[in-house]
JSON list of C-alpha atoms in Angstrom, two decimals:
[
{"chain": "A", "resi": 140, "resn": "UNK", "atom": "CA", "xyz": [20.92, -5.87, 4.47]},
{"chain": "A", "resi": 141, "resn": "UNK", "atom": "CA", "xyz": [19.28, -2.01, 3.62]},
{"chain": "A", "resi": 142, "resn": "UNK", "atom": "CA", "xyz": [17.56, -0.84, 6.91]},
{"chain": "A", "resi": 143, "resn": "UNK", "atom": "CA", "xyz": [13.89, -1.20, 5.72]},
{"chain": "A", "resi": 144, "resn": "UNK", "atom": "CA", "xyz": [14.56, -4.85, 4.78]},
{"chain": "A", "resi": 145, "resn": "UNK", "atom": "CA", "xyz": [14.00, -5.44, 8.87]},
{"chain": "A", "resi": 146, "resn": "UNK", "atom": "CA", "xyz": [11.18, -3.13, 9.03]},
{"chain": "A", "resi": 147, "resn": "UNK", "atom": "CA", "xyz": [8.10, -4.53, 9.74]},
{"chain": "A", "resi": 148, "resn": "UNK", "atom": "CA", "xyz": [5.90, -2.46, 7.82]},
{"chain": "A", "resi": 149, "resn": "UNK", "atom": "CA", "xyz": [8.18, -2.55, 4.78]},
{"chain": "A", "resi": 150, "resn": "UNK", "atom": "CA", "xyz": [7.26, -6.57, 4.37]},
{"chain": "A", "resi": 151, "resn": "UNK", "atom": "CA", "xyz": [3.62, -6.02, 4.93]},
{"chain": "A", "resi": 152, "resn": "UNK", "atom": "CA", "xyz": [3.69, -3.46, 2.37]},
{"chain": "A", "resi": 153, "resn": "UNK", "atom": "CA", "xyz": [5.19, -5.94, -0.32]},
{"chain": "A", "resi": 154, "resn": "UNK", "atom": "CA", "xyz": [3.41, -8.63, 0.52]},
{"chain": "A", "resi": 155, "resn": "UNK", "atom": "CA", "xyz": [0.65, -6.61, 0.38]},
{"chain": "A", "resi": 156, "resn": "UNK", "atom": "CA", "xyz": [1.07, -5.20, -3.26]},
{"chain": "A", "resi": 157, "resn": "UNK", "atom": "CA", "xyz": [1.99, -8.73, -4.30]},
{"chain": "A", "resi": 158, "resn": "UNK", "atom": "CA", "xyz": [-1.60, -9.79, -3.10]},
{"chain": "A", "resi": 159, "resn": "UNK", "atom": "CA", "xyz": [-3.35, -6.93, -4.56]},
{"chain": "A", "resi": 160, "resn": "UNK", "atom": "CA", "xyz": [-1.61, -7.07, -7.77]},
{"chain": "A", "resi": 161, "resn": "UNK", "atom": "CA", "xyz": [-2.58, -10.83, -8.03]},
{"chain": "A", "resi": 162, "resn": "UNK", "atom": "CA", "xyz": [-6.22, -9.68, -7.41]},
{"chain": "A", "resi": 163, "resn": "UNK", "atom": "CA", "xyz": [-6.19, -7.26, -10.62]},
{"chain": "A", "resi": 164, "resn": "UNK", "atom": "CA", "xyz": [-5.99, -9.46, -13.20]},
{"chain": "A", "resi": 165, "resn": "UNK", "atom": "CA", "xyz": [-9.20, -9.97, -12.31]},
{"chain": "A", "resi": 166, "resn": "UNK", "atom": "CA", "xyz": [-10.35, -6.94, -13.57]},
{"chain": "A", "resi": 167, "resn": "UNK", "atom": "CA", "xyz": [-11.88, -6.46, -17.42]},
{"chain": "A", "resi": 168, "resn": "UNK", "atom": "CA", "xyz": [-10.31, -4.95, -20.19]},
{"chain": "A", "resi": 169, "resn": "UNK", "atom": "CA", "xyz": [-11.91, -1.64, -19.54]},
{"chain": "A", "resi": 170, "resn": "UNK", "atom": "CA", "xyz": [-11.22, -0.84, -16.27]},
{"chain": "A", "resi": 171, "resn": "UNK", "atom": "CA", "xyz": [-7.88, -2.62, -16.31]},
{"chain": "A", "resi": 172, "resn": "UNK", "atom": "CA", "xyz": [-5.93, 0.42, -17.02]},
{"chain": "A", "resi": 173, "resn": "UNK", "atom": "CA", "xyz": [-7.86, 3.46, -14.86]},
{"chain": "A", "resi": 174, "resn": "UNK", "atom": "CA", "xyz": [-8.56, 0.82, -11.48]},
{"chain": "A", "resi": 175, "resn": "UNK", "atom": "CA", "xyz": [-6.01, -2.19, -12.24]},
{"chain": "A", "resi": 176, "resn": "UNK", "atom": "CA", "xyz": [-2.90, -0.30, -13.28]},
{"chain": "A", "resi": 177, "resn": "UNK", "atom": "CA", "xyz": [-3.65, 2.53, -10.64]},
{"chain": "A", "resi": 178, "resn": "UNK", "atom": "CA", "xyz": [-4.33, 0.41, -7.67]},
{"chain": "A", "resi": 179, "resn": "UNK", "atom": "CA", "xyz": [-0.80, -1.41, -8.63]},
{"chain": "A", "resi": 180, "resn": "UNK", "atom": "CA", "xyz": [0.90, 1.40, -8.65]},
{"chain": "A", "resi": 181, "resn": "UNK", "atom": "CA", "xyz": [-0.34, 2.64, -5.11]},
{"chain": "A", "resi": 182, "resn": "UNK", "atom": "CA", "xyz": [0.16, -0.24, -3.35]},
{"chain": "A", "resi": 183, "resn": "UNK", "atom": "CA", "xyz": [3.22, -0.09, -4.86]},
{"chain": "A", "resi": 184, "resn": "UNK", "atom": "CA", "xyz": [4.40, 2.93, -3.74]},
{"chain": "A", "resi": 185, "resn": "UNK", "atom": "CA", "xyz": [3.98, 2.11, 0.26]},
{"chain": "A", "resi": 186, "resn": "UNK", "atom": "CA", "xyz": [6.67, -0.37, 0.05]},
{"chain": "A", "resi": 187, "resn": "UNK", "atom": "CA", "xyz": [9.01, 2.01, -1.69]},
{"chain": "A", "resi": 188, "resn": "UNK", "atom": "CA", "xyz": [8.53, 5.36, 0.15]},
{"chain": "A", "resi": 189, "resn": "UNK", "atom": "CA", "xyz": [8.66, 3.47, 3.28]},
{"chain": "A", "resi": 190, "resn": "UNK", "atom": "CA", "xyz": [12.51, 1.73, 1.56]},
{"chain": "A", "resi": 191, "resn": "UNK", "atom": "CA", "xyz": [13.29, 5.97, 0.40]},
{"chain": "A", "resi": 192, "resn": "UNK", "atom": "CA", "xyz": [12.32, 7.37, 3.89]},
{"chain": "A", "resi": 193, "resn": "UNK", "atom": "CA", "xyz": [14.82, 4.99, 5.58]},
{"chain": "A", "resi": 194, "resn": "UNK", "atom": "CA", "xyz": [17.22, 6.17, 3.03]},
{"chain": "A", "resi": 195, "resn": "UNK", "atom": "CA", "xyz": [17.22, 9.58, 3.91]},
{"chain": "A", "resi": 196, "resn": "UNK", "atom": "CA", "xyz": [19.48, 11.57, 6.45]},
{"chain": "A", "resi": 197, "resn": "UNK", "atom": "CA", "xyz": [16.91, 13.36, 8.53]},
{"chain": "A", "resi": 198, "resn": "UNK", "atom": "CA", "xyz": [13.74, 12.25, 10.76]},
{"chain": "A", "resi": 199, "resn": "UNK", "atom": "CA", "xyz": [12.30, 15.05, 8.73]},
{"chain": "A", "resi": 200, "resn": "UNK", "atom": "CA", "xyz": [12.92, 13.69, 5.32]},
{"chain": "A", "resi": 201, "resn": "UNK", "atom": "CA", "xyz": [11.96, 10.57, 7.01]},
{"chain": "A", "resi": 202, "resn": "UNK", "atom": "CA", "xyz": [8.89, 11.47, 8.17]},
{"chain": "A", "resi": 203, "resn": "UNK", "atom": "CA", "xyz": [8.08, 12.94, 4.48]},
{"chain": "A", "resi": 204, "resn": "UNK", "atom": "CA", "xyz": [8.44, 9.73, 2.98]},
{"chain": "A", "resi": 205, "resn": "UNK", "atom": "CA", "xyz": [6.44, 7.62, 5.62]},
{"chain": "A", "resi": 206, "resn": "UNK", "atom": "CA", "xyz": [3.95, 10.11, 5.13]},
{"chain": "A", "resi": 207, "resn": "UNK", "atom": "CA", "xyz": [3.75, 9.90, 1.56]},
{"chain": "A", "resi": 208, "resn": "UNK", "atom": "CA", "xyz": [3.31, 6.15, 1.82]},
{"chain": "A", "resi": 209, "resn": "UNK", "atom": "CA", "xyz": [0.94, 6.71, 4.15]},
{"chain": "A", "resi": 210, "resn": "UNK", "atom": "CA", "xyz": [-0.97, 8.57, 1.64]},
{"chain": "A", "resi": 211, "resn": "UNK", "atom": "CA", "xyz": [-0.56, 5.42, -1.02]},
{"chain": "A", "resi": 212, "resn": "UNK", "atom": "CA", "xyz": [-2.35, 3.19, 1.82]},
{"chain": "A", "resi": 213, "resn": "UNK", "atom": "CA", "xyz": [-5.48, 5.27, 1.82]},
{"chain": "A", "resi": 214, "resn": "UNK", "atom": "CA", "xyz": [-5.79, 5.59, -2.24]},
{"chain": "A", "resi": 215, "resn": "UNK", "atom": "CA", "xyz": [-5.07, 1.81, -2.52]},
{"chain": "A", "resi": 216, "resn": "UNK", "atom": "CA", "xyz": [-8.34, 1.74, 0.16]},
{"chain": "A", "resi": 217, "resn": "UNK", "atom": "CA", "xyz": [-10.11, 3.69, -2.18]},
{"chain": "A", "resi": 218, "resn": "UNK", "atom": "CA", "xyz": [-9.46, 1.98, -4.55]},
{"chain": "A", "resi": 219, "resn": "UNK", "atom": "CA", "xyz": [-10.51, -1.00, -3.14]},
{"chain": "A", "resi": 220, "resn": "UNK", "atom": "CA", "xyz": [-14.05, 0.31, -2.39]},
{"chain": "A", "resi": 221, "resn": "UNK", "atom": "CA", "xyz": [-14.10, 0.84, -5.98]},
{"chain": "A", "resi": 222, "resn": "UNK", "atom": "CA", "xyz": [-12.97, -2.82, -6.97]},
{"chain": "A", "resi": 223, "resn": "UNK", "atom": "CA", "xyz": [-15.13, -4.09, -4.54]},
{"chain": "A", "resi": 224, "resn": "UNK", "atom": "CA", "xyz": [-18.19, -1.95, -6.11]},
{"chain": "A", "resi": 225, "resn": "UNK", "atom": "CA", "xyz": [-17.54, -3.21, -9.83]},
{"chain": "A", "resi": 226, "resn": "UNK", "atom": "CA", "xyz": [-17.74, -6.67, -8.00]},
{"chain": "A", "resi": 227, "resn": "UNK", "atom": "CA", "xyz": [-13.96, -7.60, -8.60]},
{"chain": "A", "resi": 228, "resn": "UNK", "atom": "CA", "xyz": [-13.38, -7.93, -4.90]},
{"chain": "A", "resi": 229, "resn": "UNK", "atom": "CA", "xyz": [-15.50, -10.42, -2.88]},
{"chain": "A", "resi": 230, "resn": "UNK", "atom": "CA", "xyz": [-16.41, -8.92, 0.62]},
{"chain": "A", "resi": 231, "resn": "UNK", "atom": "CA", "xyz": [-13.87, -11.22, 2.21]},
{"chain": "A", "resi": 232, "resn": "UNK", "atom": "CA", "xyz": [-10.94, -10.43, 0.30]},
{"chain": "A", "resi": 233, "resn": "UNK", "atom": "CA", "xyz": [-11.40, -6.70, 0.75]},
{"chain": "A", "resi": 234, "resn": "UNK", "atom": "CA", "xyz": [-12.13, -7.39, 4.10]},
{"chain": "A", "resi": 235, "resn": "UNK", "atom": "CA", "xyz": [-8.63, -8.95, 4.61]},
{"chain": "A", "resi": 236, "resn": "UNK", "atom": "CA", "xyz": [-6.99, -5.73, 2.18]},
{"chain": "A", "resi": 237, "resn": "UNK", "atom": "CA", "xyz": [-9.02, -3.09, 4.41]},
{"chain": "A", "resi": 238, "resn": "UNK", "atom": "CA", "xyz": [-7.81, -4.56, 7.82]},
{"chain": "A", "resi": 239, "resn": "UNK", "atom": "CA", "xyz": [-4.25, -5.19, 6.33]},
{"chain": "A", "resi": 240, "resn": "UNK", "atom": "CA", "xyz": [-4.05, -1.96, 4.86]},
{"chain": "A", "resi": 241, "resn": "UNK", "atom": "CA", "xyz": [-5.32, -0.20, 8.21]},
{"chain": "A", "resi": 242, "resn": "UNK", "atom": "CA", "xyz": [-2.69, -1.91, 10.03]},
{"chain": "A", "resi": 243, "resn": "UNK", "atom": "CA", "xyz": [0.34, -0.41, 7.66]},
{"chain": "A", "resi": 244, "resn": "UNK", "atom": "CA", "xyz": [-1.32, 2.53, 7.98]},
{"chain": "A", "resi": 245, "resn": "UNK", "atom": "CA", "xyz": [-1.39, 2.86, 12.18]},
{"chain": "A", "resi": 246, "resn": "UNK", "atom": "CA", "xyz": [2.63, 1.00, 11.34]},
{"chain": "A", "resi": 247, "resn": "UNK", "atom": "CA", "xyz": [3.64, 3.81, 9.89]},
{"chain": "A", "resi": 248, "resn": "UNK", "atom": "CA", "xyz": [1.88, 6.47, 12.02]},
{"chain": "A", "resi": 249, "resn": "UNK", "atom": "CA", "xyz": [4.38, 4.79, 14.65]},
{"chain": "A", "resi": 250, "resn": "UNK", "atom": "CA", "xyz": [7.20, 5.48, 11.97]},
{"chain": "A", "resi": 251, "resn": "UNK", "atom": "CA", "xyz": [6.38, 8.96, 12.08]},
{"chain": "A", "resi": 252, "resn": "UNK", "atom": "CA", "xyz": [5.79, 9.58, 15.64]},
{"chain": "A", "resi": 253, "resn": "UNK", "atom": "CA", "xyz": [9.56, 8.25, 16.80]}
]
């Protein structure tokens, strides 16, 4: 078993995109590219900076890569808003991303502060 496989954080983050990415199919044609494809690939990206951080040799390099992902929580938030706005989120769904989202985000602020 790879090291992030028993982090925490690291499942919330995949179950997290796997949520998400259910959620934008949702989304028209137009906007499936610019919001659907974008949002997927943010969420996307916590779960595997979080995997490449653990990978690394340093607590500096570490701390890079947990920082980067937490940088992919708060555009996925944004990006919520937005879905949310175009009415492709329900208040209760983003509701449930928002608060899961905040709580990978104080996870990894943990991460970074070991």
């Amino acid at each position: 078993m790879f090291k992030f496989e028993r982090l925490e954080v690291w499942k919330k983050a995949v179950e997290t995109y796997e949520l998400i990415s259910e959620e934008t199919f949702k989304i028209n044609q137009k906007d499936q590219y610019s919001l659907g494809e974008q949002i997927r690939r943010s969420s996307l990206s916590i779960s595997t900076n979080i995997a490449e951080g653990t990978g690394r040799n340093s607590s500096k390099e570490a701390k890079y890569f947990f920082n980067i992902a937490k940088g992919s929580v708060y555009e996925t938030v944004s990006l919520l808003v937005i879905m949310k706005k175009r009415g492709y989120l329900e208040e209760e769904k983003f509701r449930e991303f928002y608060n899961i989202c905040d709580e990978i985000a104080m996870m990894l602020s943990g991460l970074m502060n070991k």
